[in-house]
């Protein structure tokens, strides 16, 4: 039953203790997924090594029948003693591990006398293997709670299991201490247990066969250091020799002679005769590199592996390649940026986001957060302002592929607004014209528009050559309304004589827009002019980092928590500060609009002052580029987000403190940087520029593996 699975019993505790976990299919040792009523392989499991396991994932996996638990290597490493023939030797090596690496409380036994010891890593490192001994780490996983496939019995933790141990309770090891232990432990093995040959190339490494046969001498020498000739069998000896000759030709003879001489049984005459007989046609550098990497070799970045390409000085395409890889050219300084981790703010913003995520079939944390900020920004519009008179009006675009669950946040906002009696703050699903937008704002000056297929809408609104004026006026009005939130938006003047079409002004309008779209439609709709004129800079662009998150099949009928409903009502009421039944209710100047000023602590004020100085330097450096408009809005958008989060924390006595300021600045800075990178990669004004950027994307997608001319042609033609 799902409720008694290992995942349901131990998953949440493991995540709380600091471990990244994986779902394991019943009766197997590999990650799996339960889809359409059956368990299947999970080939993308490695992505869980790059981020912490989420609460939503644990909830989803806990509903999967008989789901076991695997631990992702990286933050932890596992010493695997795979010895079944000699129980005393297995115990002796365990004791050696405890002496050299630390007396860990985490011992796991599956099929005795085999055993595994778990440690914490100072920094993630690639696994190291000297069969039958291995240290599992980065890019690998091991089972923690599951039934052993051979014994059908649960894995046993004789002392304490990881569910009862915080990750900080484990002794810390490094790649150096792990390698030293393996060398010492391997020396204890009898001849019968030692691996004397090199295993055949695994299917997963078949791509290395297509590696150019020719290598470089420095790279081959470095790799050979990881392939000691410890009395190897004849086949392995021949294989290395042929690979050396294929990689270096006759220039590799001395390397083979010296390497062969490491063995006591070496006969120089036999070695020389064998070298003469080697006539490799395919085997070469790729084999040497692969065998060394299997044993833990990590090529230095300065090594050139492919000897078929002359490399005299700087690579002719170094500038292009450095930009494609996101790394600067040598000698070019770029500002350092710290890694960004999405954190949910507390208070009402976090509560609304959590409710969206807990009820979503495919949770989208970033898009849900963007929708929550817009929703609360609309409710508090005309009720609160910063000390500099900034308001909570926001434009946010959530980007994700079709079928990724991006519509769920809009549905939740509609439901909770209706339940809270705040539906009058909701605009229609579409904006038909610029005049229609202003009419809606005149009716309700603090309003939220949620627009699906925003990319298609933007394509029409931004196309001044082909779209009618009433459509292009929508984007024009949005641009003006963004900066008019703290003052009066003056309506258009019409040539009327009977007074039926008088100018309609809007006092302190608060327009919030949350749009969702696919990447193709959004970036395809933009032109360089939209970046330069500031249209794009007014939007927070939030691209999902996981288009297809794990599906939460347990969701069903939902009911919003009353605390959430009351919180929304409290924000809409201005925290009880507004006086008079009509205060701030209408758009014209007949009613008073007197927003509460949200104070800022001295630390937060200093943080925003420092941001201003940083942005000024960046603006000066970016002068003449299309990115100045985006940089110029970072401080404003960050302060708006800080205002919304602060009010969500305490509508009655809001305050922008340092924690709110730090969160808002880091958030806006990160996604502004992503927006500028995306503009550089996707936005084009001409067909030629669009083709060039498409070509760069094809090359970038190929990564370090490279791409041939014919593959480029096919990829470009298919787009």
XYZ file of C-alpha atoms in Angstrom:
719
model
C 0.000 0.000 0.000
C 1.191 3.509 -0.793
C 0.687 4.703 2.765
C 3.110 2.061 4.101
C 5.809 2.485 1.461
C 9.336 3.344 2.502
C 8.923 6.739 0.869
C 5.782 7.500 2.885
C 7.470 6.418 6.123
C 10.934 7.922 5.764
C 10.981 10.365 2.814
C 10.061 13.568 4.637
C 12.418 12.790 7.527
C 15.346 12.247 5.165
C 14.742 15.563 3.409
C 14.474 17.332 6.767
C 17.805 15.761 7.735
C 19.462 17.284 4.680
C 19.569 14.437 2.154
C 18.560 14.597 -1.509
C 16.427 11.528 -2.234
C 15.055 9.568 -5.188
C 12.121 7.223 -5.793
C 13.242 3.603 -6.265
C 11.090 1.086 -8.098
C 10.091 -2.005 -6.075
C 12.438 -4.968 -6.476
C 15.126 -2.897 -8.218
C 18.211 -0.861 -7.391
C 17.531 1.938 -9.851
C 15.422 5.114 -9.761
C 11.923 4.723 -11.142
C 8.691 6.585 -11.800
C 5.137 5.382 -11.355
C 3.211 6.420 -14.453
C -0.080 5.195 -15.886
C -0.368 2.481 -13.282
C 3.101 0.981 -13.786
C 6.692 1.555 -12.725
C 9.097 2.768 -15.423
C 12.734 3.852 -15.549
C 13.656 7.382 -14.500
C 16.504 8.389 -16.851
C 16.476 12.047 -15.751
C 17.098 11.274 -12.077
C 20.457 13.091 -12.123
C 18.689 16.459 -12.010
C 17.994 15.797 -8.325
C 21.727 16.058 -7.675
C 21.568 19.745 -8.594
C 18.930 20.917 -6.108
C 17.279 19.946 -2.812
C 14.301 17.608 -2.846
C 11.043 19.539 -2.559
C 8.110 18.860 -0.260
C 5.855 18.478 -3.294
C 8.099 15.742 -4.703
C 8.074 13.807 -1.443
C 4.278 14.053 -1.257
C 3.953 12.836 -4.837
C 6.384 9.945 -4.442
C 4.785 8.880 -1.167
C 1.602 8.083 -3.084
C 3.455 5.687 -5.399
C 2.958 2.020 -4.397
C 5.915 0.241 -2.762
C 8.186 3.187 -3.469
C 11.695 2.732 -2.106
C 14.199 5.479 -1.350
C 17.580 6.158 -2.891
C 20.085 8.762 -1.728
C 21.666 11.060 -4.302
C 25.447 11.210 -4.122
C 27.251 14.526 -3.906
C 26.625 15.971 -0.471
C 27.170 12.436 0.820
C 29.447 9.601 -0.291
C 29.071 5.863 0.307
C 31.929 3.407 0.817
C 30.703 0.207 -0.847
C 32.473 -2.974 0.304
C 31.253 -5.500 -2.258
C 32.928 -8.589 -0.793
C 30.809 -11.693 -0.319
C 33.462 -14.440 -0.340
C 35.300 -13.468 2.868
C 33.215 -12.056 5.772
C 36.293 -11.411 7.911
C 37.950 -9.401 5.154
C 34.782 -7.346 4.651
C 34.739 -6.540 8.367
C 38.473 -5.734 8.317
C 37.998 -3.203 5.503
C 35.023 -1.687 7.335
C 37.232 -1.178 10.382
C 39.924 0.373 8.181
C 37.357 2.805 6.759
C 36.314 3.832 10.248
C 39.961 4.423 11.195
C 40.872 6.398 8.077
C 37.633 8.210 7.260
C 35.836 8.456 10.584
C 33.648 6.302 12.800
C 30.362 6.904 11.015
C 27.119 5.837 12.718
C 25.591 5.097 9.298
C 26.237 1.461 8.351
C 23.936 -0.222 5.829
C 23.797 -3.947 5.104
C 21.839 -5.476 2.257
C 23.285 -8.878 1.481
C 25.784 -9.748 4.224
C 28.736 -9.695 4.471
C 28.583 -6.879 1.902
C 28.265 -3.513 3.626
C 28.180 0.208 3.022
C 29.349 3.155 5.146
C 27.905 6.648 4.617
C 29.913 9.869 4.975
C 29.427 13.579 4.384
C 31.615 15.250 1.740
C 33.532 18.488 2.126
C 32.826 19.061 -1.573
C 31.163 16.748 -4.106
C 33.573 14.578 -6.114
C 33.323 11.902 -8.765
C 33.063 8.333 -7.558
C 36.200 6.191 -7.307
C 36.220 2.465 -8.057
C 38.738 -0.320 -7.409
C 36.524 -3.362 -7.816
C 35.221 -4.827 -5.515
C 35.655 -1.615 -3.517
C 34.063 1.677 -4.471
C 33.282 5.137 -3.141
C 29.968 6.292 -4.616
C 29.467 10.043 -4.910
C 28.640 12.633 -7.587
C 26.492 11.271 -10.406
C 25.665 8.111 -8.472
C 23.027 6.967 -5.994
C 22.576 4.216 -3.432
C 19.589 2.619 -1.744
C 18.681 3.636 1.782
C 15.228 2.189 2.411
C 14.015 -0.550 0.081
C 13.830 -4.332 -0.274
C 17.005 -5.978 -1.558
C 16.353 -7.470 -5.024
C 18.146 -10.747 -4.145
C 17.097 -11.365 -0.541
C 13.683 -9.609 -0.819
C 14.355 -8.384 2.724
C 14.693 -4.734 3.779
C 18.100 -3.107 3.879
C 19.269 -3.028 7.489
C 20.850 -0.162 9.432
C 22.391 -1.970 12.463
C 23.244 1.242 14.302
C 21.306 4.324 13.172
C 19.541 4.882 9.861
C 19.830 8.062 7.843
C 16.228 8.911 8.732
C 17.455 9.331 12.318
C 20.721 11.089 11.463
C 21.147 14.676 10.404
C 23.634 15.002 7.564
C 25.899 17.013 9.872
C 26.162 13.970 12.169
C 28.199 12.139 9.532
C 32.021 12.383 9.449
C 33.362 14.537 6.619
C 35.643 13.177 3.894
C 37.366 14.555 0.795
C 38.278 13.029 -2.544
C 41.892 12.759 -1.356
C 41.068 10.862 1.832
C 38.658 8.602 -0.048
C 41.253 7.768 -2.715
C 43.944 7.115 -0.089
C 41.630 4.766 1.807
C 40.750 2.840 -1.365
C 44.420 2.383 -2.234
C 45.174 1.082 1.256
C 42.113 -1.167 1.336
C 42.804 -2.536 -2.146
C 46.246 -3.649 -0.980
C 44.557 -5.914 1.596
C 42.705 -7.882 -1.079
C 44.010 -11.322 -2.046
C 45.005 -11.953 -5.652
C 41.754 -13.792 -6.283
C 39.671 -10.684 -5.541
C 41.768 -8.074 -7.306
C 40.740 -6.826 -10.684
C 43.624 -7.539 -13.028
C 42.130 -6.421 -16.301
C 40.265 -3.515 -17.771
C 36.595 -4.191 -18.349
C 35.115 -3.754 -21.782
C 33.680 -0.377 -22.658
C 30.187 -0.019 -21.259
C 27.201 0.753 -23.502
C 26.824 4.109 -21.788
C 30.286 5.058 -23.045
C 29.827 3.910 -26.617
C 29.858 7.534 -27.732
C 33.561 7.604 -26.907
C 34.206 5.253 -29.814
C 33.425 8.159 -32.096
C 36.048 10.277 -30.310
C 38.845 11.181 -32.676
C 41.460 8.440 -32.632
C 44.327 10.892 -32.247
C 45.178 12.268 -28.813
C 47.791 14.617 -27.387
C 50.849 13.458 -25.498
C 50.201 15.523 -22.314
C 46.640 14.213 -22.064
C 47.671 10.598 -22.723
C 50.445 10.825 -20.115
C 48.028 12.250 -17.556
C 45.501 9.489 -18.249
C 48.124 6.707 -18.047
C 48.932 7.724 -14.484
C 45.477 6.403 -13.611
C 46.109 3.083 -15.387
C 48.984 1.426 -13.499
C 50.221 -1.839 -15.012
C 49.729 -4.012 -11.940
C 50.445 -7.350 -13.634
C 47.557 -6.899 -16.041
C 46.212 -9.769 -18.091
C 47.412 -10.129 -21.687
C 44.226 -8.798 -23.308
C 44.249 -5.607 -21.230
C 47.973 -5.110 -21.911
C 47.392 -5.461 -25.667
C 44.385 -3.158 -25.540
C 46.286 -0.320 -23.883
C 49.195 -0.764 -26.290
C 46.988 -0.590 -29.377
C 45.139 2.422 -27.987
C 48.455 4.189 -27.347
C 49.624 3.588 -30.898
C 46.280 4.697 -32.292
C 46.456 7.878 -30.207
C 50.081 8.919 -30.767
C 51.492 6.722 -33.523
C 55.200 5.895 -33.270
C 55.627 8.849 -30.915
C 53.911 6.779 -28.233
C 56.405 3.910 -28.275
C 58.430 5.153 -25.306
C 55.250 5.646 -23.261
C 54.185 2.065 -23.941
C 57.666 0.751 -23.127
C 57.803 2.596 -19.792
C 54.215 1.675 -18.903
C 54.774 -2.006 -19.737
C 57.943 -2.059 -17.626
C 55.893 -1.340 -14.492
C 55.021 -5.051 -14.368
C 57.572 -7.494 -12.977
C 56.794 -9.962 -15.754
C 57.670 -7.459 -18.504
C 60.008 -8.694 -21.249
C 61.379 -5.724 -23.240
C 61.855 -7.740 -26.430
C 58.272 -8.967 -26.318
C 57.068 -5.422 -25.685
C 58.985 -4.071 -28.687
C 57.731 -6.876 -30.932
C 54.147 -6.284 -29.854
C 54.440 -2.551 -30.554
C 55.624 -3.252 -34.090
C 52.667 -5.566 -34.670
C 50.046 -3.070 -33.502
C 47.983 -1.743 -36.420
C 45.002 -0.016 -34.793
C 42.312 1.184 -37.150
C 39.727 2.565 -34.695
C 40.980 2.203 -31.130
C 42.874 5.217 -29.848
C 42.790 8.127 -27.426
C 39.121 7.685 -26.554
C 39.828 4.264 -25.039
C 42.685 5.578 -22.888
C 40.611 8.521 -21.682
C 37.596 6.351 -20.915
C 39.547 3.759 -18.925
C 41.206 6.503 -16.881
C 37.925 8.312 -16.229
C 36.391 5.063 -14.993
C 39.070 5.059 -12.323
C 38.542 8.653 -11.252
C 40.635 10.728 -13.663
C 39.249 14.208 -14.204
C 41.084 15.895 -17.096
C 42.508 19.285 -16.267
C 40.752 22.089 -18.100
C 44.054 23.151 -19.680
C 44.557 19.775 -21.397
C 43.712 19.449 -25.071
C 42.350 15.934 -25.635
C 41.834 15.931 -29.395
C 45.152 15.755 -31.241
C 43.611 15.961 -34.701
C 43.241 19.741 -34.488
C 46.231 22.036 -34.573
C 46.115 24.534 -31.746
C 48.780 27.181 -32.207
C 47.871 29.948 -29.830
C 44.338 31.199 -29.367
C 41.453 29.249 -30.870
C 40.074 31.187 -33.867
C 36.542 30.956 -32.484
C 37.461 31.586 -28.846
C 35.288 34.682 -28.576
C 32.174 32.984 -29.931
C 32.715 29.791 -27.943
C 33.261 31.679 -24.695
C 29.977 33.526 -25.140
C 28.098 30.352 -26.061
C 29.398 28.576 -22.965
C 28.638 31.555 -20.749
C 32.351 31.962 -19.900
C 34.285 35.143 -20.668
C 37.280 35.263 -22.956
C 40.672 35.245 -21.304
C 41.533 38.673 -20.000
C 37.935 39.892 -19.971
C 36.620 40.598 -16.496
C 32.994 40.006 -15.653
C 31.259 40.814 -12.378
C 31.025 37.861 -10.043
C 27.553 36.556 -9.359
C 26.639 34.242 -6.526
C 24.480 31.172 -7.166
C 20.765 31.903 -6.866
C 18.370 29.673 -4.966
C 14.656 30.421 -5.143
C 13.315 31.042 -1.653
C 9.675 31.638 -0.830
C 8.965 34.721 1.284
C 6.946 34.320 4.433
C 3.659 36.003 5.230
C 0.663 36.206 2.928
C 2.737 35.937 -0.273
C 4.230 32.662 0.915
C 0.874 31.360 2.176
C -0.855 31.979 -1.152
C 2.053 30.425 -3.061
C 2.082 27.365 -0.800
C -1.646 26.872 -1.360
C -1.121 27.003 -5.112
C 1.678 24.440 -4.957
C -0.136 22.047 -2.628
C -3.180 21.921 -4.925
C -1.378 21.769 -8.283
C -1.066 18.629 -10.370
C 2.189 19.958 -11.784
C 3.560 22.470 -9.256
C 5.373 25.498 -10.670
C 6.981 27.332 -7.704
C 8.379 30.310 -9.616
C 5.227 30.957 -11.633
C 3.052 30.559 -8.533
C 5.188 33.088 -6.680
C 4.889 35.570 -9.549
C 1.107 35.183 -9.617
C 0.888 35.649 -5.826
C 2.923 38.851 -5.952
C 0.635 40.268 -8.648
C -2.532 39.249 -6.821
C -1.549 40.788 -3.497
C -0.101 43.804 -5.300
C -3.515 44.471 -6.846
C -5.371 44.079 -3.541
C -3.100 46.518 -1.711
C -3.094 49.010 -4.590
C -3.936 52.563 -3.467
C -3.675 51.380 0.160
C 0.107 51.348 0.726
C 3.175 53.113 -0.626
C 6.881 53.303 0.090
C 8.642 56.335 1.530
C 9.535 57.272 -2.068
C 5.874 56.943 -3.186
C 6.355 53.689 -5.105
C 3.267 51.484 -5.359
C 2.534 47.785 -5.706
C 1.607 47.709 -9.410
C 3.446 44.832 -11.115
C 3.710 43.289 -14.556
C 4.835 39.647 -14.439
C 5.187 37.098 -17.239
C 5.483 33.400 -16.388
C 7.111 31.329 -19.130
C 6.697 27.554 -19.428
C 5.857 25.010 -22.100
C 2.309 23.910 -22.859
C 0.997 21.299 -20.447
C 3.398 22.331 -17.687
C 0.742 23.490 -15.212
C 1.201 27.229 -15.689
C -2.559 27.920 -15.641
C -3.145 26.597 -12.127
C -2.078 29.783 -10.335
C -4.663 31.836 -12.256
C -7.413 29.405 -11.316
C -6.493 29.619 -7.630
C -6.456 33.427 -7.664
C -9.897 33.525 -9.251
C -11.266 31.098 -6.642
C -9.852 32.817 -3.553
C -10.814 36.306 -4.773
C -14.411 35.205 -5.304
C -14.517 33.419 -1.951
C -13.095 36.480 -0.187
C -15.600 38.811 -1.866
C -12.827 40.536 -3.801
C -13.828 39.568 -7.340
C -14.245 43.234 -8.270
C -10.435 43.418 -8.306
C -10.329 40.911 -11.192
C -10.189 42.117 -14.775
C -11.348 40.090 -17.748
C -9.365 37.252 -19.300
C -8.578 39.431 -22.311
C -8.001 43.098 -23.033
C -9.716 43.974 -26.303
C -8.425 47.517 -26.709
C -6.544 50.354 -25.084
C -9.838 52.097 -24.353
C -11.195 48.918 -22.799
C -8.235 48.772 -20.436
C -8.825 52.352 -19.274
C -12.553 51.738 -18.847
C -11.836 48.769 -16.572
C -9.397 50.845 -14.522
C -11.880 53.697 -14.213
C -14.436 51.226 -12.893
C -11.924 49.585 -10.486
C -8.674 51.549 -10.059
C -6.860 48.622 -8.365
C -7.253 45.696 -10.721
C -5.541 42.451 -11.737
C -5.556 41.141 -15.297
C -4.541 37.511 -15.798
C -3.844 36.833 -19.452
C -3.202 33.412 -20.946
C -1.207 33.121 -24.192
C 0.414 36.417 -23.316
C 3.004 35.914 -26.054
C 0.317 36.020 -28.746
C -1.216 39.115 -27.131
C 2.197 40.780 -27.007
C 2.923 39.902 -30.638
C -0.202 41.773 -31.716
C 0.221 44.704 -29.317
C 3.876 45.251 -30.260
C 3.383 45.027 -34.034
C 2.728 48.649 -35.021
C 2.901 47.921 -38.735
C 0.215 45.259 -38.981
C -1.965 45.573 -35.855
C -4.822 48.106 -35.581
C -4.316 51.095 -33.357
C -6.792 50.012 -30.679
C -4.583 46.930 -30.084
C -1.219 48.700 -30.036
C -2.678 51.274 -27.616
C -2.931 48.530 -24.995
C 0.855 48.306 -24.660
C 1.180 52.094 -24.822
C -1.310 52.526 -21.977
C 0.356 49.819 -19.903
C 3.700 51.587 -20.296
C 2.239 54.902 -19.120
C 0.148 53.425 -16.314
C 3.195 51.745 -14.812
C 4.744 55.095 -13.898
C 1.445 56.855 -13.103
C 0.562 54.704 -10.088
C 1.636 57.380 -7.624
C -0.100 60.275 -9.354
C -2.901 61.011 -11.809
C -3.297 59.332 -15.183
C -4.808 61.936 -17.491
C -7.269 60.504 -19.973
C -7.432 61.247 -23.690
C -9.115 64.369 -25.031
C -11.803 63.880 -27.655
C -13.429 66.374 -30.032
C -16.934 66.229 -28.603
C -19.522 68.987 -28.366
C -22.293 67.461 -26.291
C -20.161 66.476 -23.277
C -20.874 62.763 -23.681
C -17.224 61.825 -24.147
C -15.406 63.889 -21.558
C -11.849 63.166 -20.521
C -11.690 60.576 -17.728
C -8.764 60.838 -15.339
C -7.692 58.062 -12.966
C -6.182 58.946 -9.604
C -3.352 56.659 -8.483
C -4.199 53.702 -10.765
C -2.852 50.313 -9.715
C -2.721 47.986 -12.713
C -1.285 44.516 -12.136
C -0.841 42.092 -15.020
C 0.079 38.429 -14.761
C 0.576 36.734 -18.113
C 1.543 33.172 -18.977
C 3.045 32.039 -22.249
C 5.396 29.593 -23.915
C 9.039 30.529 -24.600
C 8.610 30.368 -28.372
C 5.624 32.716 -28.456
C 7.045 35.201 -25.963
C 10.540 35.731 -27.346
C 9.261 35.513 -30.909
C 6.859 38.381 -30.197
C 9.564 40.819 -29.117
C 11.693 43.152 -31.167
C 14.730 45.174 -30.198
C 12.594 48.298 -29.976
C 10.603 46.770 -27.112
C 13.827 46.431 -25.135
C 15.153 49.895 -25.903
C 11.905 51.808 -25.237
C 11.457 50.232 -21.804
C 8.357 48.163 -22.598
C 10.109 44.923 -21.668
C 11.928 46.438 -18.678
C 8.638 47.020 -16.867
C 7.966 43.277 -16.824
C 9.406 40.704 -14.453
C 10.176 37.772 -16.765
C 10.027 34.491 -14.830
C 10.985 31.411 -16.894
C 10.203 28.076 -15.252
C 13.303 26.015 -14.522
C 11.287 22.783 -14.804
C 8.752 22.678 -17.621
C 7.399 19.276 -16.646
C 7.599 18.743 -12.877
C 6.509 15.476 -11.336
C 2.743 15.116 -11.411
C 0.940 15.130 -8.074
C -1.874 12.695 -8.777
C -3.220 12.957 -5.234
C -4.756 16.419 -5.681
C -8.516 16.723 -5.879
C -11.247 18.938 -4.478
C -9.730 21.917 -2.696
C -10.869 24.389 -0.084
C -8.874 27.519 0.640
C -7.801 27.919 4.291
C -9.833 30.533 6.129
C -6.650 32.151 7.392
C -5.648 32.798 3.789
C -9.051 34.293 2.950
C -8.952 36.559 6.004
C -5.413 37.630 5.125
C -6.456 38.686 1.628
C -9.415 40.596 3.018
C -7.172 42.343 5.536
C -4.757 43.528 2.853
C -7.612 44.741 0.637
C -8.970 46.701 3.608
C -5.640 48.451 4.084
C -4.934 46.816 7.419
C -7.717 48.851 9.002
C -6.022 52.209 8.366
C -8.474 53.614 5.812
C -11.316 55.763 7.098
C -14.653 56.354 5.393
C -16.786 54.005 3.333
C -15.759 55.529 -0.005
C -12.080 56.186 0.704
C -10.145 55.115 -2.363
C -13.111 53.339 -3.943
C -13.493 55.385 -7.122
C -11.069 56.478 -9.820
C -11.756 60.211 -9.977
C -10.766 62.959 -7.559
C -14.071 62.962 -5.681
C -12.820 60.508 -3.054
C -9.696 60.614 -0.927
C -6.758 58.339 -1.726
C -4.311 58.465 1.165
C -2.115 55.340 1.187
C -0.297 54.178 4.304
C 3.446 54.861 4.143
C 5.422 51.673 4.791
C 8.630 52.569 6.656
C 12.036 51.054 5.999
C 14.697 50.114 8.535
C 18.104 51.782 8.372
C 19.733 48.505 7.300
C 17.257 48.054 4.439
C 17.704 51.666 3.371
C 21.469 51.169 3.252
C 20.995 48.023 1.182
C 18.922 49.847 -1.429
C 21.402 52.731 -1.425
C 24.210 50.286 -2.153
C 22.112 48.769 -4.934
C 21.658 52.205 -6.459
C 25.414 52.764 -6.531
C 25.996 49.346 -8.114
C 23.369 49.928 -10.778
C 24.753 53.365 -11.609
C 28.135 51.815 -12.390
C 26.510 49.093 -14.465
C 24.413 51.625 -16.378
C 27.509 53.648 -17.232
C 29.263 50.499 -18.417
C 26.232 49.479 -20.502
C 25.706 52.900 -22.075
C 24.720 52.589 -25.715
C 23.379 49.037 -25.373
C 19.806 47.777 -25.289
C 20.145 46.680 -21.661
C 20.157 50.070 -19.943
C 16.350 50.105 -19.728
C 16.342 46.750 -17.921
C 19.128 47.771 -15.541
C 17.376 51.057 -14.766
C 14.237 49.255 -13.533
C 15.935 46.753 -11.215
C 15.892 49.012 -8.156
C 12.283 50.076 -8.720
C 11.025 46.528 -9.207
C 12.961 45.283 -6.184
C 11.421 47.964 -3.967
C 7.932 47.107 -5.247
C 8.463 43.447 -4.333
C 9.809 44.403 -0.916
C 6.701 46.537 -0.336
C 4.346 43.679 -1.261
C 6.122 41.121 0.933
C 6.296 43.531 3.885
C 2.556 44.250 3.707
C 1.860 40.533 3.376
C 3.781 39.928 6.591
C 1.821 42.477 8.632
C -0.906 44.549 6.922
C -1.505 46.560 10.103
C 2.131 47.542 10.801
C 4.206 46.734 7.727
C 7.929 47.438 7.632
C 10.588 46.777 5.012
C 13.494 45.242 6.903
C 16.861 43.939 5.691
C 15.660 40.377 5.107
C 12.876 41.587 2.805
C 15.251 43.951 1.010
C 17.852 41.228 0.447
C 15.260 38.784 -0.872
C 13.690 41.301 -3.261
C 17.004 42.586 -4.615
C 18.465 39.119 -5.162
C 15.252 37.950 -6.837
C 14.934 40.878 -9.240
C 18.654 40.994 -10.014
C 18.750 37.298 -10.904
C 15.791 37.361 -13.250
C 16.852 40.660 -14.815
C 20.181 39.016 -15.614
C 18.369 36.045 -17.120
C 16.194 38.398 -19.163
C 19.211 40.189 -20.601
C 20.802 36.867 -21.525
C 17.577 35.726 -23.168
C 17.287 38.982 -25.126
C 20.820 38.506 -26.396
C 19.980 34.963 -27.473
C 16.446 35.293 -28.849
C 15.287 38.822 -29.692
C 15.940 39.849 -33.309
C 14.830 42.736 -35.519
C 15.616 41.178 -38.890
C 15.266 37.745 -40.419
C 19.034 37.505 -40.868
C 19.633 38.269 -37.190
C 16.993 35.714 -36.213
C 18.716 33.032 -38.333
C 22.081 33.859 -36.779
C 20.726 33.579 -33.242
C 18.999 30.319 -34.132
C 22.328 28.972 -35.388
C 24.034 29.961 -32.136
C 21.335 28.139 -30.163
C 21.914 24.958 -32.191
C 25.652 25.114 -31.467
C 25.046 25.907 -27.795
C 22.656 22.952 -27.437
C 25.335 20.596 -28.770
C 27.545 21.526 -25.820
C 31.002 20.049 -25.365
C 30.228 17.127 -27.689
C 30.330 19.458 -30.680
C 28.262 19.267 -33.859
C 28.979 18.580 -37.511
C 28.056 20.804 -40.431
C 25.403 18.362 -41.646
C 23.837 18.190 -38.175
C 23.700 21.990 -38.055
C 21.984 22.060 -41.440
C 19.363 19.533 -40.351
C 18.746 21.285 -37.036
C 18.307 24.711 -38.625
C 16.075 23.389 -41.409
C 13.789 21.673 -38.881
C 13.148 24.879 -36.930
